[in-house]
């Protein structure tokens, strides 16, 4: 049926031409039609995508193109699949809507992004109104094909390929003036054979490139091998102590504010990159001895070229750049340290100035890295700002953390938000009036309801907070301050300066931590926040003395840390070239960085990406049935795209009143992963099928799960190799009555080969009531060591037992131990001689020995490496006689698995712990 067009279109501008873009949330990707394909023809790439249209027709998209879009001043990249038979000019699909958080008003024919102002949708006629979406706004060359060929020819002629010999300039030399006559001398640090080989190879390579030479100096710094993110290693020298006794260079760095003011008329932009810029500057002959370093069995060396890590290196390099490109070449050429940028209004001017810059660099004998240069771009990021053919503006990423700060969900969240806003309240007009709707929620007699009034107030405050009076231009005659904070999952920082009317923020940043970073200790996380923030704020801080403010008082240790290795070594090397002080500020006064780092914690979603490739037909069929008629399946539910089954524990639920009865249903493809986590990892301990099943059933369900567990354990190669056959009981023992936990504790000692940590014995304690065990490796089996372990693991961790049950070994039957037990009021009782079965801990010993054998293998020197994990495995395993685990009897709940597929796909309700109010 043909009728009036009622689909929704938006205007999209590409290189001055306007396209009608269909907003289609049902399309998974963006699609370009033949007109846009022709415009972007030189940049089309091969594609393997297949597009399915509404009529079920399948069309292969043989080409695709990467397009950069600007939507409400927010810039990002999207891939457009290309279809020649597309009935409309452009389709903007779900990936576009999700990237810019698009809302549509169907009745009002309006759209908006990130809950910003509403824009009118495009009329389908030829009448063109204001275009709210712009593509190809930056990062893509705006020059024509003929101009592009001319630029490529110019680069090929003027920039030769990287020469084999490492070049250097003869225009300047780096000088070190020590403030102390006492030499800084560090002995060569011991290195492992692999690291020593890295050091030797690095020295050999630098010597071949004439970067270093043999030395005979009374000054000596220690090298550090730093592992890079790609897994390779970098050779560095720790010059921290040398920097402390080096006279500071007072040469001023360029004023970035004045540079930025002169870049507003740029139409054509190029960026020049220098190869290993610092190494292209020679060291002064008399200063080379101060850079000396040595490696074990590798001799002593000193630098012929300026090395990284020297505190005055940025000043020397800026002095060189100023001598090459001074104010006389502005406003067309700007150099800030190793960033060289060329801007002009016309293409012919651009060619002329590019030739000039390259010739000046070649004359100065500086090597240009042609692969990293950017010629005739329409958008580059320079000194923290976005420079494009429309002028100079603030990078949207700098205020993104403020604009996307989540809505508070309780009183504590409102207090945190108001604390952040109040820190800069003097720069927000009518700030007190704006805060009234939010302040209402803090009243004790006020029910917490986040309504329309609060929503509008928050929007106004966010806008006011990011206006010009707050996000001030940097003044490089004033001192910079970096405020940082780290939460459990994110980092936050703000760059500020003090002005006459108070403290002004310059830039906000924040990010989530990776999975590995989340495992850091709190001090390491706070230190990571500092290093990450300094790196992000580098264009503002390099060459200046600045202050870092943190709410973690222990961070001053890093600057004086001795013999750093691994991660600490990397951090120490990065900090060497920065001149700053660390100041502690109480957490209660540390509002903005704290809010930025914790803002991410309230926005967690289910990660169903692991289940995207499911082929289990029974699982998929059940999923469809429940989606179609959920009322027919009261014991099943779907949440966040994941399937759950209600499975109650009829023994424990009446006692614990547990609400966690929903178990994650596992598709066939992921059952081996779940079984491996519950049986094979060290914290699971390769226990038997019943204990493995009890561990799996805590969180998961699938049909036939018990038999799958039995088959998995029966086929386990490690279990077959190390476990003994289980025989029936030989008869009933005398009943032992214990009325409470930790009333009777049994202990025993096992002997092993001497480990790498020089331990030879394993002391095991077990509470007879709960079956909970504690383990303690010993170097010597003495009464003093047993008493010490008893005090640490039992007496002052749990409680004073009535009885300690042991055998008659000398390590237990001695005056020192007996006197100590008597002092604490513990009665020492013994098992009958030559009858080990009378000691209940013997059964746990057998389990521990099997675990140790399963993971140690042939390397008997590592038997004490995983003891803490084996203890956890025993204590969290359900006991066949108790029907619960020792952990449950001790703590009243069953701990969650250490490694769990369910943890990876389910969100954590952070509100329960981060905002208890």
PDB file of C-alpha atoms in Angstrom, residues 186-296:
ATOM      1  CA  UNK A 186      74.198   2.454  42.664  1.00  0.00           C
ATOM      2  CA  UNK A 187      75.555  -1.020  42.363  1.00  0.00           C
ATOM      3  CA  UNK A 188      74.423  -3.112  39.455  1.00  0.00           C
ATOM      4  CA  UNK A 189      71.264  -4.900  40.505  1.00  0.00           C
ATOM      5  CA  UNK A 190      71.044  -8.644  40.140  1.00  0.00           C
ATOM      6  CA  UNK A 191      68.955  -9.823  37.218  1.00  0.00           C
ATOM      7  CA  UNK A 192      67.445 -13.134  36.260  1.00  0.00           C
ATOM      8  CA  UNK A 193      69.010 -14.753  33.174  1.00  0.00           C
ATOM      9  CA  UNK A 194      66.142 -13.704  30.833  1.00  0.00           C
ATOM     10  CA  UNK A 195      66.224 -10.088  32.062  1.00  0.00           C
ATOM     11  CA  UNK A 196      69.996 -10.002  31.867  1.00  0.00           C
ATOM     12  CA  UNK A 197      69.760 -11.119  28.254  1.00  0.00           C
ATOM     13  CA  UNK A 198      67.256  -8.309  27.527  1.00  0.00           C
ATOM     14  CA  UNK A 199      69.683  -5.812  29.074  1.00  0.00           C
ATOM     15  CA  UNK A 200      72.643  -7.152  27.096  1.00  0.00           C
ATOM     16  CA  UNK A 201      70.688  -7.101  23.822  1.00  0.00           C
ATOM     17  CA  UNK A 202      69.513  -3.521  24.494  1.00  0.00           C
ATOM     18  CA  UNK A 203      73.037  -2.372  25.252  1.00  0.00           C
ATOM     19  CA  UNK A 204      74.313  -4.058  22.106  1.00  0.00           C
ATOM     20  CA  UNK A 205      71.626  -2.368  19.997  1.00  0.00           C
ATOM     21  CA  UNK A 206      72.204   1.102  21.504  1.00  0.00           C
ATOM     22  CA  UNK A 207      75.964   0.727  21.073  1.00  0.00           C
ATOM     23  CA  UNK A 208      75.493  -0.173  17.415  1.00  0.00           C
ATOM     24  CA  UNK A 209      73.337   2.946  16.920  1.00  0.00           C
ATOM     25  CA  UNK A 210      75.950   5.089  18.719  1.00  0.00           C
ATOM     26  CA  UNK A 211      73.525   6.018  21.493  1.00  0.00           C
ATOM     27  CA  UNK A 212      75.870   4.808  24.268  1.00  0.00           C
ATOM     28  CA  UNK A 213      79.590   4.182  24.731  1.00  0.00           C
ATOM     29  CA  UNK A 214      81.752   2.333  27.295  1.00  0.00           C
ATOM     30  CA  UNK A 215      82.298   4.338  30.467  1.00  0.00           C
ATOM     31  CA  UNK A 216      84.624   4.602  33.425  1.00  0.00           C
ATOM     32  CA  UNK A 217      82.729   6.900  35.794  1.00  0.00           C
ATOM     33  CA  UNK A 218      82.361   7.289  39.547  1.00  0.00           C
ATOM     34  CA  UNK A 219      78.675   8.077  38.885  1.00  0.00           C
ATOM     35  CA  UNK A 220      76.475   5.045  38.288  1.00  0.00           C
ATOM     36  CA  UNK A 221      72.703   4.562  38.053  1.00  0.00           C
ATOM     37  CA  UNK A 222      70.902   1.250  37.972  1.00  0.00           C
ATOM     38  CA  UNK A 223      68.972   0.002  34.924  1.00  0.00           C
ATOM     39  CA  UNK A 224      65.430  -1.327  35.135  1.00  0.00           C
ATOM     40  CA  UNK A 225      63.741  -3.688  32.678  1.00  0.00           C
ATOM     41  CA  UNK A 226      60.124  -2.643  32.111  1.00  0.00           C
ATOM     42  CA  UNK A 227      57.563  -4.913  30.487  1.00  0.00           C
ATOM     43  CA  UNK A 228      55.470  -3.122  27.881  1.00  0.00           C
ATOM     44  CA  UNK A 229      51.740  -3.828  27.275  1.00  0.00           C
ATOM     45  CA  UNK A 230      52.541  -5.864  24.143  1.00  0.00           C
ATOM     46  CA  UNK A 231      54.675  -8.271  26.186  1.00  0.00           C
ATOM     47  CA  UNK A 232      58.048  -6.996  24.985  1.00  0.00           C
ATOM     48  CA  UNK A 233      60.611  -5.356  27.261  1.00  0.00           C
ATOM     49  CA  UNK A 234      62.058  -1.864  27.413  1.00  0.00           C
ATOM     50  CA  UNK A 235      65.471  -1.033  28.828  1.00  0.00           C
ATOM     51  CA  UNK A 236      65.390   2.023  31.128  1.00  0.00           C
ATOM     52  CA  UNK A 237      67.722   3.639  33.628  1.00  0.00           C
ATOM     53  CA  UNK A 238      66.580   4.789  37.067  1.00  0.00           C
ATOM     54  CA  UNK A 239      67.759   8.429  37.228  1.00  0.00           C
ATOM     55  CA  UNK A 240      65.621   9.473  40.222  1.00  0.00           C
ATOM     56  CA  UNK A 241      68.578  10.074  42.552  1.00  0.00           C
ATOM     57  CA  UNK A 242      70.522  11.854  39.808  1.00  0.00           C
ATOM     58  CA  UNK A 243      67.547  14.164  39.218  1.00  0.00           C
ATOM     59  CA  UNK A 244      67.504  15.075  42.917  1.00  0.00           C
ATOM     60  CA  UNK A 245      71.023  16.520  42.684  1.00  0.00           C
ATOM     61  CA  UNK A 246      70.609  18.134  39.241  1.00  0.00           C
ATOM     62  CA  UNK A 247      70.311  21.892  38.936  1.00  0.00           C
ATOM     63  CA  UNK A 248      66.888  22.664  37.481  1.00  0.00           C
ATOM     64  CA  UNK A 249      66.744  24.254  34.037  1.00  0.00           C
ATOM     65  CA  UNK A 250      64.666  27.442  34.156  1.00  0.00           C
ATOM     66  CA  UNK A 251      63.959  27.570  30.430  1.00  0.00           C
ATOM     67  CA  UNK A 252      60.207  28.298  30.019  1.00  0.00           C
ATOM     68  CA  UNK A 253      57.954  25.966  28.119  1.00  0.00           C
ATOM     69  CA  UNK A 254      55.721  27.412  25.423  1.00  0.00           C
ATOM     70  CA  UNK A 255      52.497  29.022  26.572  1.00  0.00           C
ATOM     71  CA  UNK A 256      49.859  26.643  25.257  1.00  0.00           C
ATOM     72  CA  UNK A 257      47.101  29.189  25.826  1.00  0.00           C
ATOM     73  CA  UNK A 258      48.709  31.618  23.383  1.00  0.00           C
ATOM     74  CA  UNK A 259      49.266  28.804  20.884  1.00  0.00           C
ATOM     75  CA  UNK A 260      45.615  27.744  21.020  1.00  0.00           C
ATOM     76  CA  UNK A 261      44.391  31.291  20.456  1.00  0.00           C
ATOM     77  CA  UNK A 262      46.309  31.434  17.171  1.00  0.00           C
ATOM     78  CA  UNK A 263      44.904  28.188  15.766  1.00  0.00           C
ATOM     79  CA  UNK A 264      41.308  29.258  15.250  1.00  0.00           C
ATOM     80  CA  UNK A 265      41.596  29.967  11.521  1.00  0.00           C
ATOM     81  CA  UNK A 266      42.955  26.546  10.568  1.00  0.00           C
ATOM     82  CA  UNK A 267      41.512  24.900   7.456  1.00  0.00           C
ATOM     83  CA  UNK A 268      44.338  22.523   6.499  1.00  0.00           C
ATOM     84  CA  UNK A 269      46.210  20.762   9.313  1.00  0.00           C
ATOM     85  CA  UNK A 270      49.285  18.524   9.369  1.00  0.00           C
ATOM     86  CA  UNK A 271      51.091  16.940  12.293  1.00  0.00           C
ATOM     87  CA  UNK A 272      54.806  15.987  12.145  1.00  0.00           C
ATOM     88  CA  UNK A 273      56.255  13.194  14.287  1.00  0.00           C
ATOM     89  CA  UNK A 274      59.967  12.809  15.128  1.00  0.00           C
ATOM     90  CA  UNK A 275      61.570   9.384  15.529  1.00  0.00           C
ATOM     91  CA  UNK A 276      62.784   8.822  19.145  1.00  0.00           C
ATOM     92  CA  UNK A 277      63.027  12.578  19.558  1.00  0.00           C
ATOM     93  CA  UNK A 278      65.148  12.668  22.735  1.00  0.00           C
ATOM     94  CA  UNK A 279      67.775  10.314  21.306  1.00  0.00           C
ATOM     95  CA  UNK A 280      68.375  12.773  18.459  1.00  0.00           C
ATOM     96  CA  UNK A 281      70.017  15.240  20.862  1.00  0.00           C
ATOM     97  CA  UNK A 282      73.663  14.766  21.855  1.00  0.00           C
ATOM     98  CA  UNK A 283      74.884  14.767  25.435  1.00  0.00           C
ATOM     99  CA  UNK A 284      77.517  17.339  26.383  1.00  0.00           C
ATOM    100  CA  UNK A 285      80.930  15.648  26.617  1.00  0.00           C
ATOM    101  CA  UNK A 286      81.425  16.673  30.251  1.00  0.00           C
ATOM    102  CA  UNK A 287      77.904  15.506  31.218  1.00  0.00           C
ATOM    103  CA  UNK A 288      78.081  12.002  29.784  1.00  0.00           C
ATOM    104  CA  UNK A 289      79.714  10.588  32.907  1.00  0.00           C
ATOM    105  CA  UNK A 290      76.627  11.493  34.988  1.00  0.00           C
ATOM    106  CA  UNK A 291      74.442   9.216  32.823  1.00  0.00           C
ATOM    107  CA  UNK A 292      76.624   6.163  33.465  1.00  0.00           C
ATOM    108  CA  UNK A 293      74.959   2.843  34.264  1.00  0.00           C
ATOM    109  CA  UNK A 294      76.090  -0.737  34.599  1.00  0.00           C
ATOM    110  CA  UNK A 295      74.598  -4.183  34.203  1.00  0.00           C
ATOM    111  CA  UNK A 296      75.803  -7.442  35.781  1.00  0.00           C
TER     112      UNK A 296
END
